[in-house]
Coordinates of C-alpha atoms in Angstrom, one line a residue:
X1460 CA 40.5 -88.8 -19.7
X1461 CA 41.6 -86.8 -22.8
X1462 CA 41.3 -90.0 -24.9
X1463 CA 37.8 -90.5 -23.6
X1464 CA 36.7 -86.9 -24.5
X1465 CA 38.1 -87.2 -28.1
X1466 CA 36.3 -90.5 -28.5
X1467 CA 33.0 -89.1 -27.3
X1468 CA 33.3 -86.1 -29.6
X1469 CA 34.1 -88.4 -32.5
X1470 CA 31.1 -90.6 -31.9
X1471 CA 28.7 -87.6 -31.5
X1472 CA 30.0 -86.1 -34.8
X1473 CA 29.5 -89.4 -36.6
X1474 CA 26.0 -90.1 -35.2
X1475 CA 22.9 -89.5 -37.3
X1476 CA 20.0 -87.2 -36.5
X1477 CA 17.5 -88.0 -33.8
X1478 CA 14.4 -89.6 -35.5
X1479 CA 10.9 -89.2 -34.2
X1480 CA 7.3 -88.7 -35.4
X1481 CA 4.9 -86.0 -34.3
X1482 CA 1.2 -86.3 -34.8
X1483 CA -0.4 -83.8 -37.2
X1484 CA -3.1 -81.5 -36.0
X1485 CA -6.5 -81.8 -37.6
X1486 CA -6.3 -81.0 -41.4
X1487 CA -2.6 -80.1 -41.1
X1488 CA -1.4 -83.1 -43.2
X1489 CA -3.9 -82.6 -46.0
X1490 CA -3.2 -78.9 -46.1
X1491 CA 0.5 -79.4 -46.3
X1492 CA 0.1 -82.0 -49.1
X1493 CA -2.2 -79.7 -51.1
X1494 CA -0.3 -76.4 -50.6
X1495 CA 1.6 -75.0 -53.6
X1496 CA 2.7 -71.7 -55.0
X1497 CA -0.8 -71.0 -56.2
X1498 CA -2.4 -71.4 -52.7
X1499 CA 0.4 -70.2 -50.5
X1500 CA 3.7 -68.4 -50.4
X1501 CA 5.6 -71.7 -50.3
X1502 CA 6.4 -74.3 -53.0
X1503 CA 4.6 -77.6 -53.0
X1504 CA 6.0 -80.7 -51.3
X1505 CA 6.6 -82.4 -54.7
X1506 CA 8.6 -79.4 -56.1
X1507 CA 10.5 -79.0 -52.9
X1508 CA 11.3 -82.7 -52.9
X1509 CA 12.6 -82.4 -56.4
X1510 CA 14.9 -79.5 -55.5
X1511 CA 16.2 -81.2 -52.4
X1512 CA 16.8 -84.5 -54.2
X1513 CA 18.9 -82.7 -56.9
X1514 CA 20.8 -80.5 -54.4
X1515 CA 19.1 -77.4 -55.8
X1516 CA 17.0 -76.2 -52.8
X1517 CA 19.5 -73.9 -51.2
X1518 CA 20.7 -72.7 -54.6
X1519 CA 17.1 -71.9 -55.6
X1520 CA 16.7 -69.8 -52.4
X1521 CA 19.8 -67.9 -53.2
X1522 CA 19.4 -67.5 -57.0
X1523 CA 16.0 -68.7 -58.2
X1524 CA 16.3 -67.4 -61.8
X1525 CA 19.6 -69.1 -62.3
X1526 CA 18.1 -72.5 -61.3
X1527 CA 15.1 -71.9 -63.6
X1528 CA 17.3 -71.2 -66.6
X1529 CA 19.4 -74.3 -65.9
X1530 CA 16.3 -76.5 -65.5
X1531 CA 14.9 -75.1 -68.7
X1532 CA 18.0 -76.3 -70.6
X1533 CA 17.5 -79.7 -68.9
X1534 CA 13.9 -79.8 -69.9
X1535 CA 14.6 -79.2 -73.6
X1536 CA 17.3 -81.8 -73.6
X1537 CA 15.5 -84.6 -71.7
X1538 CA 11.9 -83.7 -72.4
X1539 CA 10.9 -84.9 -69.0
X1540 CA 7.2 -84.1 -68.3
X1541 CA 7.5 -83.8 -64.5
X1542 CA 10.3 -81.2 -65.0
X1543 CA 7.8 -79.1 -67.0
X1544 CA 5.6 -79.0 -64.0
X1545 CA 8.4 -78.1 -61.5
X1546 CA 9.4 -75.2 -63.8
X1547 CA 5.8 -74.0 -64.0
X1548 CA 5.6 -73.8 -60.2
X1549 CA 9.0 -72.2 -59.8
X1550 CA 8.2 -69.5 -62.3
X1551 CA 4.8 -68.8 -60.6
X1552 CA 6.5 -68.7 -57.2
X1553 CA 9.1 -66.1 -58.4
X1554 CA 6.4 -64.1 -60.3
X1555 CA 4.2 -63.9 -57.3
X1556 CA 6.7 -61.7 -55.5
X1557 CA 6.8 -59.2 -58.4
X1558 CA 4.6 -56.2 -59.2
X1559 CA 2.8 -55.9 -62.5
X1560 CA 5.2 -53.1 -63.5
X1561 CA 8.2 -55.3 -63.0
X1562 CA 9.8 -56.3 -66.4
X1563 CA 10.1 -59.9 -65.2
X1564 CA 6.4 -60.2 -64.3
X1565 CA 5.2 -61.1 -67.8
X1566 CA 8.2 -63.3 -68.4
X1567 CA 7.6 -65.4 -65.3
X1568 CA 3.9 -65.9 -65.7
X1569 CA 4.1 -66.5 -69.5
X1570 CA 6.8 -69.1 -68.8
X1571 CA 4.7 -70.7 -66.1
X1572 CA 1.8 -70.9 -68.5
X1573 CA 3.9 -72.5 -71.2
X1574 CA 5.5 -75.0 -68.8
X1575 CA 2.2 -76.1 -67.3
X1576 CA 0.7 -76.4 -70.8
X1577 CA 3.7 -78.5 -71.8
X1578 CA 3.1 -80.8 -68.8
X1579 CA -0.6 -81.1 -69.5
X1580 CA -0.7 -81.4 -73.3
X1581 CA 2.6 -81.7 -75.1
X1582 CA 2.9 -85.1 -76.8
X1583 CA 6.6 -84.7 -77.1
X1584 CA 7.1 -84.8 -73.3
X1585 CA 7.7 -88.2 -71.6
X1586 CA 6.2 -90.2 -70.1
X1587 CA 2.4 -89.6 -70.8
X1588 CA 0.7 -87.3 -68.2
X1589 CA -1.0 -89.1 -65.4
X1590 CA -4.4 -87.4 -64.6
X1591 CA -4.5 -88.9 -61.1
X1592 CA -1.1 -87.5 -60.1
X1593 CA -0.7 -84.4 -57.9
X1594 CA 1.5 -82.9 -60.5
X1595 CA -1.4 -83.0 -63.0
X1596 CA -3.8 -81.3 -60.6
X1597 CA -1.3 -78.7 -59.7
X1598 CA -0.3 -78.1 -63.3
X1599 CA -4.0 -77.4 -64.2
X1600 CA -4.2 -74.9 -61.4
X1601 CA -1.0 -73.3 -62.4
X1602 CA -2.1 -73.0 -66.0
X1603 CA -5.4 -71.3 -65.1
X1604 CA -3.9 -68.9 -62.6
X1605 CA -0.9 -68.0 -64.8
X1606 CA -3.3 -67.1 -67.6
X1607 CA -5.3 -65.0 -65.1
X1608 CA -2.0 -63.1 -64.2
X1609 CA -1.4 -62.5 -67.9
X1610 CA -5.0 -61.1 -68.3
X1611 CA -4.3 -58.7 -65.5
X1612 CA -1.0 -57.8 -67.2
X1613 CA -2.7 -57.2 -70.6
X1614 CA -5.4 -55.1 -69.0
X1615 CA -2.8 -53.0 -67.3
X1616 CA -1.0 -52.4 -70.6
X1617 CA -4.3 -51.9 -72.6
X1618 CA -3.7 -54.9 -74.8
X1619 CA -7.0 -56.7 -74.3
X1620 CA -8.8 -55.2 -77.3
X1621 CA -6.0 -56.3 -79.7
X1622 CA -4.7 -59.5 -78.3
X1623 CA -2.7 -60.3 -81.4
X1624 CA -0.5 -57.3 -80.4
X1625 CA 0.5 -59.1 -77.2
X1626 CA 4.0 -60.6 -77.3
X1627 CA 5.3 -62.0 -74.1
X1628 CA 8.9 -62.8 -73.1
X1629 CA 9.7 -66.4 -72.0
X1630 CA 12.6 -67.9 -70.1
X1631 CA 13.7 -69.0 -73.6
X1632 CA 12.3 -67.0 -76.5
X1633 CA 9.0 -65.2 -76.7
X1634 CA 5.3 -66.1 -76.8
X1635 CA 3.5 -64.6 -79.8
X1636 CA -0.3 -64.4 -80.2
X1637 CA -1.2 -65.3 -83.8
X1638 CA -5.0 -64.9 -83.5
X1639 CA -8.0 -64.9 -81.2
X1640 CA -10.8 -67.4 -81.6
X1641 CA -13.9 -65.9 -79.9
X1642 CA -17.1 -67.9 -79.2
X1643 CA -18.9 -65.2 -77.3
X1644 CA -21.5 -63.0 -79.0
X1645 CA -19.1 -60.1 -79.2
X1646 CA -15.4 -59.7 -79.8
X1647 CA -13.0 -58.2 -77.2
X1648 CA -13.3 -54.9 -78.9
X1649 CA -16.9 -54.7 -77.7
X1650 CA -16.0 -54.9 -74.1
X1651 CA -15.3 -51.9 -72.0
X1652 CA -13.5 -53.8 -69.3
X1653 CA -12.4 -57.4 -68.6
X1654 CA -12.0 -58.6 -65.1
X1655 CA -10.7 -61.8 -63.7
X1656 CA -13.5 -63.6 -61.8
X1657 CA -11.0 -64.9 -59.3
X1658 CA -10.5 -61.4 -58.0
X1659 CA -14.1 -60.9 -56.7
X1660 CA -15.9 -62.5 -53.8
X1661 CA -19.6 -62.9 -54.5
X1662 CA -22.1 -61.3 -52.1
X1663 CA -25.8 -61.5 -52.3
X1664 CA -26.1 -64.9 -53.9
X1665 CA -26.4 -67.8 -51.4
X1666 CA -24.8 -70.2 -53.8
X1667 CA -21.7 -69.8 -55.9
X1668 CA -22.2 -71.5 -59.2
X1669 CA -18.8 -72.4 -60.6
X1670 CA -17.2 -75.3 -62.3
X1671 CA -13.7 -76.6 -62.1
X1672 CA -11.6 -77.5 -65.1
X1673 CA -9.3 -75.8 -67.7
X1674 CA -9.4 -72.1 -68.4
X1675 CA -9.6 -68.8 -66.6
X1676 CA -13.1 -67.4 -65.7
X1677 CA -13.6 -63.8 -66.7
X1678 CA -16.1 -61.0 -66.2
X1679 CA -16.8 -59.3 -69.6
X1680 CA -18.2 -55.8 -69.1
X1681 CA -19.8 -54.7 -72.3
X1682 CA -19.9 -51.2 -73.5
X1683 CA -23.0 -49.7 -75.1
X1684 CA -22.9 -50.7 -78.7
X1685 CA -23.5 -47.4 -80.5
X1686 CA -23.4 -49.1 -83.9
X1687 CA -26.0 -51.8 -83.1
X1688 CA -29.6 -51.2 -84.2
X1689 CA -31.8 -49.5 -81.6
X1690 CA -34.3 -52.3 -81.8
X1691 CA -31.7 -54.7 -80.4
X1692 CA -30.1 -52.4 -78.0
X1693 CA -33.3 -51.9 -76.0
X1694 CA -33.4 -55.6 -75.2
X1695 CA -29.7 -56.3 -74.6
X1696 CA -29.1 -53.6 -72.0
X1697 CA -30.9 -53.6 -68.7
X1698 CA -31.8 -49.9 -68.2
X1699 CA -29.1 -48.1 -66.3
X1700 CA -27.2 -51.3 -65.6
X1701 CA -23.7 -52.1 -67.1
X1702 CA -24.0 -55.5 -68.7
X1703 CA -21.5 -58.1 -67.4
X1704 CA -21.2 -61.5 -68.9
X1705 CA -19.2 -64.6 -68.0
X1706 CA -16.4 -65.8 -70.2
X1707 CA -13.6 -68.4 -70.0
X1708 CA -10.2 -67.8 -71.6
X1709 CA -7.8 -70.5 -72.8
X1710 CA -4.5 -70.3 -74.5
X1711 CA -3.2 -73.1 -76.8
X1712 CA 0.2 -73.5 -78.4
X1713 CA 0.5 -74.1 -82.1
X1714 CA 3.8 -76.0 -81.7
X1715 CA 5.8 -77.8 -79.0
X1716 CA 7.9 -75.7 -76.7
X1717 CA 10.2 -78.7 -76.5
X1718 CA 11.0 -78.6 -80.2
X1719 CA 10.8 -74.9 -80.8
X1720 CA 14.0 -73.7 -82.5
X1721 CA 13.2 -70.2 -83.7
X1722 CA 12.7 -68.8 -80.2
X1723 CA 9.2 -67.5 -81.1
X1724 CA 6.4 -69.7 -79.8
X1725 CA 3.1 -69.2 -81.6
X1726 CA -0.1 -69.3 -79.5
X1727 CA -3.9 -68.9 -80.0
X1728 CA -6.2 -67.2 -77.5
X1729 CA -9.7 -68.7 -77.1
X1730 CA -12.7 -67.0 -75.5
X1731 CA -15.5 -69.4 -74.7
X1732 CA -19.1 -68.7 -73.4
X1733 CA -19.8 -70.8 -70.3
X1734 CA -23.5 -70.1 -70.6
X1735 CA -23.6 -72.3 -73.7
X1736 CA -20.9 -74.9 -73.0
X1737 CA -19.3 -76.8 -70.1
X1738 CA -16.5 -78.6 -72.0
X1739 CA -13.8 -77.8 -74.6
X1740 CA -12.0 -79.9 -77.1
X1741 CA -8.4 -79.4 -78.1
X1742 CA -5.2 -81.4 -78.4
X1743 CA -7.4 -84.5 -79.0
X1744 CA -9.0 -84.2 -75.5
X1745 CA -12.5 -83.5 -74.3
X1746 CA -12.0 -81.4 -71.1
X1747 CA -14.2 -79.9 -68.5
X1748 CA -14.0 -76.1 -68.7
X1749 CA -13.5 -73.8 -65.6
X1750 CA -16.3 -71.3 -65.3
X1751 CA -18.1 -68.9 -63.0
X1752 CA -21.5 -67.6 -63.8
X1753 CA -22.4 -66.2 -60.4
X1754 CA -19.7 -63.6 -60.0
X1755 CA -20.5 -61.7 -63.3
X1756 CA -24.2 -61.6 -62.2
X1757 CA -23.2 -60.1 -58.8
X1758 CA -20.8 -57.7 -60.5
X1759 CA -23.6 -56.5 -62.8
X1760 CA -26.3 -56.1 -60.2
X1761 CA -24.2 -54.5 -57.5
X1762 CA -24.3 -51.1 -59.2
X1763 CA -28.0 -51.2 -59.9
X1764 CA -28.9 -51.9 -56.3
X1765 CA -26.8 -49.1 -55.1
X1766 CA -28.6 -46.8 -57.6
X1767 CA -32.2 -47.8 -56.8
X1768 CA -33.3 -47.1 -53.3
X1769 CA -36.5 -48.2 -51.6
X1770 CA -38.6 -45.4 -52.9
X1771 CA -37.5 -45.8 -56.5
X1772 CA -39.8 -48.9 -56.6
X1773 CA -42.8 -46.6 -56.1
X1774 CA -41.6 -43.8 -58.5
X1775 CA -43.4 -44.3 -61.8
X1776 CA -41.1 -42.0 -63.7
X1777 CA -38.1 -44.1 -62.6
X1778 CA -39.9 -47.3 -63.4
X1779 CA -40.8 -46.0 -66.8
X1780 CA -37.1 -45.4 -67.5
X1781 CA -36.4 -49.0 -66.6
X1782 CA -39.4 -50.5 -68.3
X1783 CA -38.7 -53.2 -70.8
X1784 CA -37.9 -56.8 -71.5
X1785 CA -34.2 -57.6 -71.0
X1786 CA -32.1 -60.6 -72.2
X1787 CA -29.9 -61.7 -69.3
X1788 CA -27.6 -63.2 -72.0
X1789 CA -27.5 -62.6 -75.8
X1790 CA -30.3 -64.1 -77.8
X1791 CA -29.5 -67.7 -78.9
X1792 CA -31.6 -69.3 -81.6
X1793 CA -32.7 -72.8 -80.7
X1794 CA -33.1 -72.1 -76.9
X1795 CA -36.5 -71.8 -75.3
X1796 CA -37.2 -68.4 -73.8
X1797 CA -38.2 -68.2 -70.1
X1798 CA -39.6 -64.8 -69.2
X1799 CA -39.7 -63.8 -65.5
X1800 CA -42.2 -61.1 -64.4
X1801 CA -41.9 -59.5 -60.9
X1802 CA -44.7 -58.3 -58.6
X1803 CA -45.9 -55.2 -57.0
X1804 CA -43.3 -52.6 -55.8
X1805 CA -40.5 -55.0 -57.0
X1806 CA -38.0 -55.4 -59.8
X1807 CA -36.4 -58.1 -61.9
X1808 CA -33.6 -58.4 -59.4
X1809 CA -35.7 -60.8 -57.3
X1810 CA -35.3 -63.4 -60.1
X1811 CA -31.5 -63.6 -60.2
X1812 CA -31.0 -66.0 -57.3
X1813 CA -33.3 -68.4 -59.2
X1814 CA -31.6 -67.8 -62.6
X1815 CA -28.2 -68.3 -60.9
X1816 CA -29.4 -71.8 -59.7
X1817 CA -31.0 -72.7 -63.0
X1818 CA -27.7 -72.0 -64.8
X1819 CA -26.1 -74.8 -62.6
X1820 CA -28.2 -77.4 -64.4
X1821 CA -26.4 -78.3 -67.6
X1822 CA -29.5 -79.6 -69.4
X1823 CA -31.5 -76.5 -68.5
X1824 CA -28.6 -74.3 -69.6
X1825 CA -28.5 -76.2 -72.9
X1826 CA -32.2 -75.9 -73.6
X1827 CA -33.2 -72.5 -72.2
X1828 CA -32.4 -68.8 -72.2
X1829 CA -33.7 -66.4 -69.5
X1830 CA -35.3 -63.0 -69.9
X1831 CA -36.7 -60.6 -67.3
X1832 CA -39.5 -58.0 -67.7
X1833 CA -39.5 -54.7 -65.8
X1834 CA -42.6 -52.6 -65.6
X1835 CA -44.1 -49.8 -63.5
X1836 CA -46.2 -51.6 -60.9
X1837 CA -48.0 -48.4 -60.1
X1838 CA -49.9 -48.6 -63.4
X1839 CA -53.2 -50.4 -63.7
X1840 CA -52.6 -54.1 -64.3
X1841 CA -54.4 -54.2 -67.7
X1842 CA -52.2 -51.4 -69.1
X1843 CA -49.1 -53.1 -67.8
X1844 CA -50.3 -56.4 -69.4
X1845 CA -51.0 -54.6 -72.7
X1846 CA -47.5 -53.2 -72.7
X1847 CA -46.1 -56.6 -71.9
X1848 CA -48.0 -58.2 -74.8
X1849 CA -46.8 -55.5 -77.2
X1850 CA -43.2 -56.0 -76.0
X1851 CA -43.3 -59.8 -76.5
X1852 CA -44.6 -59.4 -80.1
X1853 CA -42.0 -56.8 -80.9
X1854 CA -39.2 -58.9 -79.5
X1855 CA -40.3 -61.8 -81.7
X1856 CA -40.3 -59.4 -84.7
X1857 CA -36.8 -58.2 -83.8
X1858 CA -35.0 -61.5 -83.2
X1859 CA -37.1 -64.0 -85.2
X1860 CA -38.8 -61.9 -87.9
X1861 CA -39.6 -64.8 -90.1
X1862 CA -40.8 -67.0 -87.3
X1863 CA -38.3 -69.7 -88.0
X1864 CA -37.1 -70.4 -84.5
X1865 CA -39.3 -73.2 -83.3
X1866 CA -37.9 -72.8 -79.8
X1867 CA -39.4 -69.3 -79.6
X1868 CA -42.8 -71.0 -80.0
X1869 CA -42.3 -72.9 -76.7
X1870 CA -41.9 -69.8 -74.6
X1871 CA -42.6 -70.1 -70.9
X1872 CA -43.6 -67.3 -68.5
X1873 CA -43.0 -67.3 -64.7
X1874 CA -44.8 -64.6 -62.8
X1875 CA -44.7 -63.7 -59.1
X1876 CA -47.7 -62.0 -57.4
X1877 CA -48.9 -59.2 -59.7
X1878 CA -46.5 -60.5 -62.3
X1879 CA -48.5 -63.7 -62.3
X1880 CA -51.6 -61.7 -63.3
X1881 CA -49.7 -60.1 -66.2
X1882 CA -48.6 -63.6 -67.2
X1883 CA -52.2 -64.9 -67.1
X1884 CA -53.3 -62.2 -69.4
X1885 CA -50.8 -63.5 -72.0
X1886 CA -52.6 -66.9 -72.2
X1887 CA -56.3 -66.0 -71.7
X1888 CA -58.8 -64.1 -73.9
X1889 CA -61.1 -61.2 -73.3
X1890 CA -63.4 -58.8 -75.2
X1891 CA -64.1 -55.2 -74.3
X1892 CA -67.7 -56.2 -73.9
X1893 CA -66.8 -58.4 -71.0
X1894 CA -65.5 -55.4 -69.1
X1895 CA -68.4 -53.1 -70.2
X1896 CA -70.9 -55.7 -69.0
X1897 CA -69.4 -56.0 -65.5
X1898 CA -69.1 -52.2 -65.3
X1899 CA -72.7 -51.8 -66.7
X1900 CA -71.5 -49.4 -69.4
X1901 CA -73.5 -49.2 -72.6
X1902 CA -72.0 -49.7 -76.1
X1903 CA -73.1 -46.2 -77.0
X1904 CA -70.6 -44.9 -74.4
X1905 CA -67.8 -46.7 -76.3
X1906 CA -69.0 -45.4 -79.7
X1907 CA -68.9 -41.9 -78.3
X1908 CA -65.1 -42.1 -77.8
X1909 CA -62.7 -40.6 -80.3
X1910 CA -60.7 -43.0 -82.5
X1911 CA -57.5 -42.7 -80.4
X1912 CA -59.3 -43.7 -77.2
X1913 CA -61.1 -46.6 -79.0
X1914 CA -57.8 -48.0 -80.1
X1915 CA -56.4 -47.8 -76.6
X1916 CA -59.5 -49.5 -75.1
X1917 CA -59.1 -52.3 -77.6
X1918 CA -55.4 -52.6 -76.9
X1919 CA -56.0 -52.9 -73.2
X1920 CA -59.2 -54.9 -72.9
X1921 CA -59.3 -57.0 -76.0
X1922 CA -56.8 -59.8 -76.1
X1923 CA -56.3 -63.4 -76.8
X1924 CA -53.5 -65.9 -76.0
X1925 CA -50.1 -65.2 -77.6
X1926 CA -49.5 -68.1 -79.9
X1927 CA -45.8 -68.6 -78.9
X1928 CA -46.5 -68.7 -75.1
X1929 CA -46.9 -72.4 -74.3
X1930 CA -46.7 -72.7 -70.5
X1931 CA -47.1 -70.4 -67.5
X1932 CA -46.1 -70.8 -63.8
X1933 CA -47.9 -68.7 -61.2
X1934 CA -46.0 -68.0 -58.0
X1935 CA -48.1 -66.6 -55.1
X1936 CA -50.5 -65.1 -57.6
X1937 CA -53.7 -63.4 -56.3
X1938 CA -56.1 -64.5 -59.1
X1939 CA -59.1 -63.4 -57.1
X1940 CA -57.3 -60.5 -55.3
X1941 CA -56.0 -59.8 -51.8
X1942 CA -57.9 -58.1 -49.0
X1943 CA -54.7 -56.2 -48.2
X1944 CA -55.4 -54.1 -51.3
X1945 CA -58.4 -52.6 -49.5
X1946 CA -56.7 -51.9 -46.2
X1947 CA -54.4 -49.5 -44.5
X1948 CA -51.3 -50.8 -46.3
X1949 CA -52.9 -50.3 -49.7
X1950 CA -53.7 -46.7 -48.7
X1951 CA -50.0 -46.1 -47.8
X1952 CA -49.0 -47.7 -51.2
X1953 CA -51.3 -45.3 -53.1
X1954 CA -49.6 -42.4 -51.3
X1955 CA -46.1 -43.7 -52.2
X1956 CA -46.8 -44.5 -55.8
X1957 CA -46.0 -41.8 -58.3
X1958 CA -47.6 -42.5 -61.7
X1959 CA -45.7 -41.5 -64.8
X1960 CA -47.3 -38.7 -66.8
X1961 CA -47.8 -40.8 -69.9
X1962 CA -49.5 -43.5 -67.8
X1963 CA -52.1 -41.0 -66.5
X1964 CA -53.0 -40.1 -70.1
X1965 CA -53.4 -43.8 -71.1
X1966 CA -55.4 -44.5 -67.9
X1967 CA -57.7 -41.7 -68.8
X1968 CA -58.3 -43.1 -72.3
X1969 CA -58.7 -46.7 -71.2
X1970 CA -60.6 -46.5 -67.9
X1971 CA -62.6 -43.3 -68.0
X1972 CA -65.4 -44.7 -70.1
X1973 CA -65.7 -47.7 -67.8
X1974 CA -65.7 -46.0 -64.4
X1975 CA -67.0 -42.5 -64.8
X1976 CA -70.8 -42.3 -64.6
X1977 CA -70.9 -46.1 -64.2
X1978 CA -74.2 -47.4 -62.9
X1979 CA -72.3 -50.2 -61.0
X1980 CA -71.6 -48.7 -57.6
X1981 CA -69.5 -51.7 -56.4
X1982 CA -66.9 -51.0 -59.1
X1983 CA -63.8 -49.4 -57.5
X1984 CA -61.9 -46.8 -59.6
X1985 CA -58.6 -48.2 -60.8
X1986 CA -55.9 -45.6 -60.9
X1987 CA -53.0 -47.6 -59.5
X1988 CA -51.9 -51.2 -59.9
X1989 CA -52.7 -52.0 -56.3
X1990 CA -56.4 -51.0 -57.0
X1991 CA -56.7 -53.9 -59.4
X1992 CA -55.6 -56.3 -56.6
X1993 CA -58.8 -55.6 -54.6
X1994 CA -61.3 -58.5 -54.7
X1995 CA -64.0 -55.9 -55.6
X1996 CA -62.1 -54.3 -58.4
X1997 CA -63.3 -54.3 -62.0
X1998 CA -60.1 -56.2 -62.9
X1999 CA -60.8 -59.1 -60.5
X2000 CA -64.5 -59.3 -61.4
X2001 CA -63.6 -59.8 -65.1
X2002 CA -60.4 -61.8 -64.8
X2003 CA -60.8 -63.7 -61.6
X2004 CA -62.2 -66.8 -63.2
X2005 CA -60.3 -66.7 -66.5
X2006 CA -58.6 -70.0 -67.2
X2007 CA -55.2 -70.1 -69.0
X2008 CA -55.5 -71.8 -72.4
X2009 CA -52.1 -73.5 -72.0
X2010 CA -50.6 -75.8 -69.4
X2011 CA -50.0 -74.0 -66.2
X2012 CA -48.6 -74.6 -62.7
X2013 CA -49.2 -73.0 -59.3
X2014 CA -46.7 -72.5 -56.5
X2015 CA -48.4 -71.2 -53.4
X2016 CA -46.9 -69.9 -50.2
X2017 CA -48.1 -71.2 -46.9
X2018 CA -46.8 -69.6 -43.7
X2019 CA -49.2 -71.6 -41.5
X2020 CA -49.6 -75.1 -42.8
X2021 CA -53.1 -75.6 -41.5
X2022 CA -56.3 -76.7 -43.3
X2023 CA -57.1 -75.1 -46.7
X2024 CA -59.4 -72.4 -45.3
X2025 CA -56.5 -70.9 -43.3
X2026 CA -53.6 -71.4 -45.8
X2027 CA -52.1 -68.1 -46.9
X2028 CA -48.6 -66.5 -47.4
X2029 CA -49.4 -63.4 -45.3
X2030 CA -50.6 -61.5 -48.4
X2031 CA -52.5 -63.9 -50.7
X2032 CA -54.9 -66.6 -49.5
X2033 CA -55.0 -70.1 -50.9
X2034 CA -58.5 -69.6 -52.3
X2035 CA -57.1 -66.7 -54.3
X2036 CA -53.9 -68.5 -55.5
X2037 CA -55.6 -71.7 -56.5
X2038 CA -57.0 -72.4 -60.0
X2039 CA -58.6 -75.6 -61.0
X2040 CA -57.0 -77.5 -63.8
X2041 CA -53.3 -76.8 -63.0
X2042 CA -50.8 -79.4 -64.2
X2043 CA -49.3 -79.2 -60.7
X2044 CA -49.8 -77.3 -57.5
X2045 CA -47.2 -77.1 -54.8
X2046 CA -47.5 -75.6 -51.3
X2047 CA -44.2 -74.0 -50.0
X2048 CA -43.6 -73.2 -46.4
X2049 CA -43.0 -69.5 -47.1
X2050 CA -44.3 -66.0 -46.8
X2051 CA -45.2 -64.1 -49.9
X2052 CA -41.6 -64.1 -51.2
X2053 CA -42.0 -67.7 -52.4
X2054 CA -39.6 -67.3 -55.3
X2055 CA -36.6 -67.1 -52.9
X2056 CA -37.0 -70.6 -51.5
X2057 CA -35.1 -73.6 -52.8
X2058 CA -38.3 -75.9 -53.1
X2059 CA -39.7 -73.3 -55.5
X2060 CA -36.5 -73.3 -57.6
X2061 CA -36.5 -77.1 -57.6
X2062 CA -40.1 -77.1 -58.8
X2063 CA -39.2 -74.6 -61.5
X2064 CA -36.4 -77.0 -62.6
X2065 CA -38.8 -79.9 -62.7
X2066 CA -41.2 -77.9 -64.8
X2067 CA -38.5 -76.8 -67.2
X2068 CA -37.3 -80.4 -67.6
X2069 CA -40.9 -81.5 -68.3
X2070 CA -41.5 -78.6 -70.7
X2071 CA -38.5 -79.4 -72.9
X2072 CA -39.0 -83.1 -72.8
X2073 CA -36.0 -83.9 -70.6
X2074 CA -36.5 -87.2 -68.8
X2075 CA -35.7 -88.4 -65.3
X2076 CA -35.5 -85.2 -63.3
X2077 CA -34.2 -86.0 -59.8
X2078 CA -34.1 -83.1 -57.4
X2079 CA -30.8 -83.0 -55.5

């Protein structure tokens, strides 16, 4: 019996483990394969496998830094490419457990960055990198995220303005920044803050426009440039809104880490502008660049929306402070300007979902730049249009004083509702006599005005097409007015609107001679912008049948989809929105907020392709 027990114990001790398979739950296998130190608290399967196959797994759990130092020596001796990746993930894994204040934080993430760069680009490492391997994908992620950690570290230590002062310890030696190569319109010294785009979740935009590749997406918050000329400042800063721009950071090594003997590894910081490029070239490679253009827009607009409540849209004094044409991104010669003009009781913020989508199209991004116009919609439409016309001329004088930029001469304007009426007045012509005739006012009445009033009348009522505006898109535009402008809602709007004091003075000069003592009783007095939207207004009687003298397109809302007599968007009828001679006319299943809908955005994309001569547009 005793012999039997000993024999059984011996056999059990010598037997192998029990083998079996267990079915994965849904998505479990793919998640386990794709998990790494970037996306979880655990190491990837490939790094874990390496540690276990080299009897290092338990040792790493007990003394991770010792294992890292030993593997670094092995990497330098053997120059094995896969080992560079394993080291990058191990350093990232250790660093993720540290606070920014920990002395080892910078060392671990700087080392992770160098190791991942070595795996991806070092020609001394063997064998050549395989772009289809999991190591390559993970190394790219580790590079981007390690650089993001170092940006956070530099921000914490106030080193972002002078990046060349940044020296970071490595597992072996130190990383020294020799210079910064900046492609953006401004240097790091011009930025008040730099944020990592990875740190923010976008809210408000239905679509996140980002691209995957090499680099760390940033949000660059620009401070007010006191030393810049006032004429440029007024166009580059949306009134009261802190400007935020997208950027992508890269770091390149000037020498191989594997052959560095002096213990100081030289590096160059690059800052690229993702609005103007999608790819980068270095180390003999043409690479897709990681970018995020949506999060900086959301970051910029979030403060503005908190500041401006509902009633601010009706306050003329507030609107006057905001009034102006604003460049969403810095002026770029060679790109066609597209100017977006909002409607009644609205603001330029309505256009940013569309701009966000347009930036996702590489060809549109390469050929166009986007601007927005902000104006007090309580003012009479003709006065707002005159101000818009003056602003466009001034902007041309500011950014292209010699008229050398041929792309400026291809400007396109997109207007929604009342903004479409302002846009139409940029590409049509009128004389003061046209208005006097409809109002039945004699020429003697004009001649009796003082010289200042005469100039204002001419500025407002005498205009011709701007020579550099070559195409217009009308979205839900009431060319012949809206009956709602004569109803109860219009009366409420007149109560809500507060006209700016300066506007009242100009309205008096421009309109008084047309409306006071007029023999035409059907002419309604026009004190507010909403007055001009009435089908019986002087504005509509003069401009209702004006035809743009450039190619134009109509996008019309239709919330009913019945025959043409009943088509409307709940505010503007089809008869009012339609103009004969349009290059295209598209009906959208929508209420008056037509600009929010994807079919509208796709139509704008198609028009932009057509306008710049891009062929073969296929809507996705």
